[in-house]
XYZ file of N, CA and C in Angstrom:
366
model
N -43.378 14.649 -36.008
C -42.698 14.501 -37.272
C -41.241 14.057 -37.066
N -40.551 14.654 -36.090
C -39.168 14.256 -35.835
C -39.094 12.777 -35.479
N -40.051 12.311 -34.660
C -40.059 10.888 -34.292
C -40.245 9.993 -35.511
N -41.050 10.461 -36.479
C -41.245 9.695 -37.711
C -39.941 9.572 -38.486
N -39.183 10.640 -38.528
C -37.891 10.607 -39.223
C -36.960 9.630 -38.533
N -36.896 9.687 -37.194
C -36.027 8.763 -36.465
C -36.447 7.314 -36.730
N -37.768 7.058 -36.773
C -38.245 5.702 -37.048
C -37.776 5.241 -38.439
N -37.883 6.131 -39.410
C -37.422 5.797 -40.763
C -35.921 5.534 -40.793
N -35.160 6.380 -40.123
C -33.706 6.221 -40.126
C -33.278 4.930 -39.432
N -33.993 4.542 -38.386
C -33.588 3.383 -37.585
C -33.964 2.059 -38.248
N -34.968 2.061 -39.109
C -35.405 0.840 -39.774
C -34.608 0.639 -41.063
N -33.939 -0.477 -41.149
C -33.109 -0.753 -42.322
C -33.886 -1.431 -43.441
N -34.972 -2.112 -43.086
C -35.689 -2.916 -44.066
C -35.212 -4.357 -44.101
N -34.154 -4.641 -43.361
C -33.609 -5.998 -43.265
C -33.830 -6.468 -41.825
N -34.647 -7.520 -41.624
C -34.955 -7.960 -40.254
C -33.716 -8.279 -39.411
N -32.676 -8.847 -40.006
C -31.467 -9.183 -39.247
C -30.757 -7.913 -38.777
N -30.678 -6.916 -39.650
C -30.057 -5.641 -39.271
C -30.908 -4.948 -38.216
N -32.213 -4.996 -38.385
C -33.101 -4.355 -37.404
C -32.974 -5.009 -36.023
N -32.787 -6.329 -35.993
C -32.571 -7.015 -34.704
C -31.249 -6.554 -34.080
N -30.214 -6.447 -34.902
C -28.932 -5.954 -34.388
C -29.064 -4.525 -33.863
N -29.833 -3.702 -34.569
C -30.052 -2.322 -34.114
C -30.728 -2.331 -32.751
N -31.758 -3.153 -32.587
C -32.457 -3.234 -31.298
C -31.504 -3.708 -30.199
N -30.657 -4.684 -30.509
C -29.672 -5.165 -29.528
C -28.697 -4.058 -29.155
N -28.204 -3.356 -30.167
C -27.254 -2.275 -29.913
C -27.869 -1.158 -29.085
N -29.103 -0.802 -29.387
C -29.777 0.252 -28.631
C -30.002 -0.162 -27.182
N -30.391 -1.424 -26.972
C -30.557 -1.922 -25.587
C -29.224 -1.884 -24.851
N -28.187 -2.350 -25.510
C -26.859 -2.354 -24.881
C -26.429 -0.931 -24.542
N -26.658 0.002 -25.473
C -26.270 1.393 -25.225
C -27.059 1.953 -24.045
N -28.349 1.661 -23.978
C -29.181 2.146 -22.874
C -28.703 1.588 -21.539
N -28.171 0.370 -21.559
C -27.660 -0.272 -20.342
C -26.188 0.025 -20.095
N -25.608 0.886 -20.933
C -24.198 1.272 -20.851
C -23.258 0.066 -20.967
N -23.717 -0.936 -21.720
C -22.894 -2.092 -22.051
C -22.199 -1.770 -23.374
N -21.128 -0.995 -23.261
C -20.489 -0.455 -24.452
C -19.909 -1.541 -25.354
N -19.362 -2.589 -24.779
C -18.774 -3.655 -25.598
C -19.847 -4.326 -26.456
N -20.977 -4.637 -25.855
C -22.065 -5.277 -26.610
C -22.618 -4.322 -27.669
N -22.754 -3.059 -27.319
C -23.241 -2.069 -28.280
C -22.298 -1.929 -29.456
N -21.010 -1.829 -29.163
C -20.024 -1.723 -30.249
C -20.065 -2.945 -31.148
N -20.215 -4.106 -30.538
C -20.305 -5.333 -31.338
C -21.495 -5.308 -32.284
N -22.650 -4.919 -31.769
C -23.864 -4.878 -32.590
C -23.731 -3.850 -33.711
N -23.270 -2.649 -33.373
C -23.167 -1.600 -34.391
C -22.069 -1.917 -35.413
N -20.991 -2.546 -34.957
C -19.948 -2.963 -35.901
C -20.510 -3.994 -36.885
N -21.302 -4.940 -36.372
C -21.911 -5.939 -37.253
C -22.838 -5.276 -38.271
N -23.597 -4.274 -37.828
C -24.479 -3.559 -38.753
C -23.666 -2.906 -39.860
N -22.624 -2.203 -39.472
C -21.798 -1.479 -40.437
C -21.120 -2.446 -41.415
N -20.692 -3.587 -40.918
C -20.057 -4.589 -41.768
C -21.055 -5.173 -42.770
N -22.258 -5.469 -42.282
C -23.270 -6.093 -43.142
C -23.975 -5.093 -44.057
N -24.116 -3.859 -43.586
C -24.865 -2.853 -44.350
C -24.137 -1.509 -44.286
N -23.004 -1.395 -44.973
C -22.209 -0.167 -44.869
C -22.911 1.081 -45.409
N -23.965 0.908 -46.179
C -24.710 2.052 -46.690
C -25.852 2.491 -45.806
N -26.007 1.853 -44.652
C -27.084 2.161 -43.707
C -26.574 3.232 -42.736
N -26.957 4.469 -42.977
C -26.405 5.607 -42.232
C -26.616 5.498 -40.733
N -27.744 4.955 -40.314
C -28.025 4.943 -38.880
C -27.117 3.993 -38.111
N -26.598 2.980 -38.775
C -25.600 2.131 -38.116
C -24.374 2.940 -37.727
N -23.909 3.769 -38.648
C -22.764 4.649 -38.383
C -23.109 5.665 -37.302
N -24.319 6.233 -37.381
C -24.700 7.261 -36.410
C -24.799 6.701 -34.996
N -25.368 5.513 -34.874
C -25.491 4.933 -33.532
C -24.122 4.582 -32.962
N -23.220 4.096 -33.812
C -21.880 3.815 -33.300
C -21.186 5.118 -32.924
N -21.421 6.182 -33.694
C -20.865 7.497 -33.337
C -21.375 7.934 -31.972
N -22.651 7.721 -31.721
C -23.233 8.080 -30.420
C -22.574 7.277 -29.305
N -22.372 6.000 -29.547
C -21.739 5.158 -28.535
C -20.302 5.601 -28.274
N -19.555 5.913 -29.336
C -18.195 6.421 -29.142
C -18.219 7.723 -28.341
N -19.201 8.584 -28.622
C -19.326 9.842 -27.862
C -19.556 9.545 -26.386
N -20.456 8.604 -26.092
C -20.713 8.233 -24.690
C -19.451 7.706 -24.014
N -18.596 7.048 -24.788
C -17.352 6.492 -24.259
C -16.250 7.540 -24.169
N -16.494 8.743 -24.702
C -15.493 9.797 -24.652
C -14.462 9.722 -25.766
N -14.699 8.881 -26.764
C -13.780 8.747 -27.896
C -14.274 9.664 -29.018
N -13.952 10.947 -28.887
C -14.471 11.942 -29.822
C -13.951 11.758 -31.242
N -12.703 11.361 -31.393
C -12.155 11.184 -32.740
C -12.897 10.075 -33.495
N -13.138 8.962 -32.824
C -13.874 7.868 -33.459
C -15.312 8.290 -33.749
N -15.888 9.044 -32.827
C -17.248 9.518 -33.033
C -17.335 10.428 -34.255
N -16.422 11.378 -34.370
C -16.435 12.298 -35.506
C -16.222 11.531 -36.811
N -15.369 10.538 -36.802
C -15.156 9.733 -38.000
C -16.463 9.076 -38.449
N -17.209 8.515 -37.502
C -18.488 7.885 -37.841
C -19.547 8.923 -38.194
N -19.499 10.091 -37.586
C -20.421 11.172 -37.956
C -20.154 11.580 -39.406
N -18.894 11.700 -39.774
C -18.554 12.052 -41.155
C -19.145 11.039 -42.134
N -19.058 9.760 -41.786
C -19.613 8.710 -42.654
C -21.143 8.815 -42.694
N -21.755 9.068 -41.539
C -23.210 9.230 -41.483
C -23.640 10.354 -42.419
N -22.959 11.497 -42.321
C -23.334 12.663 -43.117
C -23.036 12.465 -44.602
N -22.050 11.656 -44.929
C -21.794 11.343 -46.334
C -22.965 10.544 -46.917
N -23.538 9.669 -46.082
C -24.664 8.853 -46.520
C -26.003 9.587 -46.425
N -26.148 10.441 -45.409
C -27.392 11.183 -45.178
C -27.055 12.595 -44.721
N -26.827 13.510 -45.675
C -26.394 14.876 -45.328
C -27.389 15.657 -44.465
N -28.641 15.214 -44.429
C -29.657 15.922 -43.633
C -29.805 15.341 -42.230
N -28.879 14.522 -41.807
C -29.005 13.847 -40.510
C -28.767 14.848 -39.377
N -29.858 15.422 -38.892
C -29.750 16.465 -37.862
C -29.208 15.920 -36.549
N -29.408 14.651 -36.261
C -28.837 14.061 -35.050
C -27.317 14.019 -35.107
N -26.789 13.641 -36.261
C -25.332 13.607 -36.440
C -24.754 15.017 -36.369
N -25.452 15.970 -36.968
C -24.979 17.362 -36.916
C -25.004 17.896 -35.490
N -26.017 17.543 -34.733
C -26.087 17.953 -33.329
C -24.922 17.355 -32.541
N -24.674 16.072 -32.765
C -23.557 15.419 -32.087
C -22.224 16.050 -32.448
N -22.052 16.357 -33.729
C -20.817 17.005 -34.172
C -20.638 18.349 -33.480
N -21.713 19.096 -33.348
C -21.646 20.384 -32.670
C -21.241 20.221 -31.203
N -21.829 19.242 -30.530
C -21.486 19.022 -29.116
C -20.024 18.635 -28.950
N -19.543 17.765 -29.831
C -18.146 17.336 -29.745
C -17.208 18.508 -29.998
N -17.473 19.256 -31.063
C -16.591 20.381 -31.377
C -16.612 21.426 -30.271
N -17.736 21.631 -29.653
C -17.811 22.560 -28.522
C -16.975 22.038 -27.348
N -17.087 20.753 -27.055
C -16.310 20.154 -25.963
C -14.809 20.232 -26.239
N -14.456 20.251 -27.513
C -13.044 20.352 -27.904
C -12.590 21.805 -28.042
N -13.434 22.743 -27.626
C -13.152 24.181 -27.759
C -12.919 24.589 -29.213
N -13.596 23.914 -30.120
C -13.558 24.247 -31.542
C -14.910 24.881 -31.874
N -15.105 26.059 -31.314
C -16.428 26.685 -31.311
C -16.919 27.103 -32.692
N -16.044 27.511 -33.563
C -16.475 27.877 -34.911
C -17.029 26.649 -35.642
N -16.352 25.521 -35.505
C -16.844 24.284 -36.118
C -18.157 23.840 -35.474
N -18.292 24.056 -34.177
C -19.550 23.727 -33.496
C -20.689 24.573 -34.051
N -20.418 25.852 -34.224
C -21.426 26.760 -34.776
C -21.782 26.377 -36.210
N -20.785 26.020 -36.998
C -21.041 25.613 -38.379
C -21.943 24.384 -38.427
N -21.712 23.418 -37.544
C -22.559 22.228 -37.501
C -23.988 22.599 -37.109
N -24.128 23.510 -36.136
C -25.473 23.954 -35.739
C -26.170 24.685 -36.877
N -25.437 25.485 -37.617
C -26.038 26.192 -38.747
C -26.510 25.205 -39.809
N -25.723 24.186 -40.069
C -26.151 23.152 -41.019
C -27.388 22.429 -40.497
N -27.424 22.201 -39.194
C -28.574 21.525 -38.605
C -29.837 22.365 -38.745
N -29.705 23.660 -38.544
C -30.870 24.543 -38.656
C -31.447 24.567 -40.067
N -30.616 24.348 -41.057
C -31.115 24.302 -42.437
C -32.055 23.109 -42.622
N -31.693 21.967 -42.035
C -32.506 20.763 -42.224
C -33.558 20.571 -41.145
N -33.374 21.195 -39.993
C -34.331 21.045 -38.887
C -34.451 22.381 -38.150
N -35.110 23.367 -38.789
C -35.158 24.714 -38.215
C -35.915 24.806 -36.891
N -36.740 23.811 -36.576
C -37.499 23.847 -35.329
C -36.907 22.938 -34.259
N -35.660 22.587 -34.409
C -35.024 21.717 -33.428
C -35.025 22.365 -32.058
N -35.514 21.657 -31.052
C -35.594 22.236 -29.710
C -34.220 22.633 -29.172
N -34.135 23.817 -28.637
C -32.934 24.277 -27.961
C -31.850 24.853 -28.847
N -31.961 24.738 -30.156
C -30.892 25.208 -31.033
C -30.887 26.726 -31.130
N -32.054 27.332 -31.177
C -32.121 28.784 -31.320
C -31.435 29.451 -30.153
């Protein structure tokens, strides 16, 4: 079921955006951060209401160690899709790394509301 949700979130319904998403994901997997940022930026520019574009760029910023940029994109993701358990998980990890443990716990609690069976959260 979780995989089905991710599939839904990742598909925009626009073939051009979906191609950019595939490019960005490949670049991220290959740790080609510049190419990934380019693809995700193009997605966000073309489809600012597509939450997964923001979430994937947040993930890339997290991989790059730019927590402030990541949190900014997580905030946008959650504004568009408040039930985005991936964004909430990422927010929790970032806040924990920043020694902001209460905020990390709050993000995990929000995540448990939308995904109570999330592996490892309990």
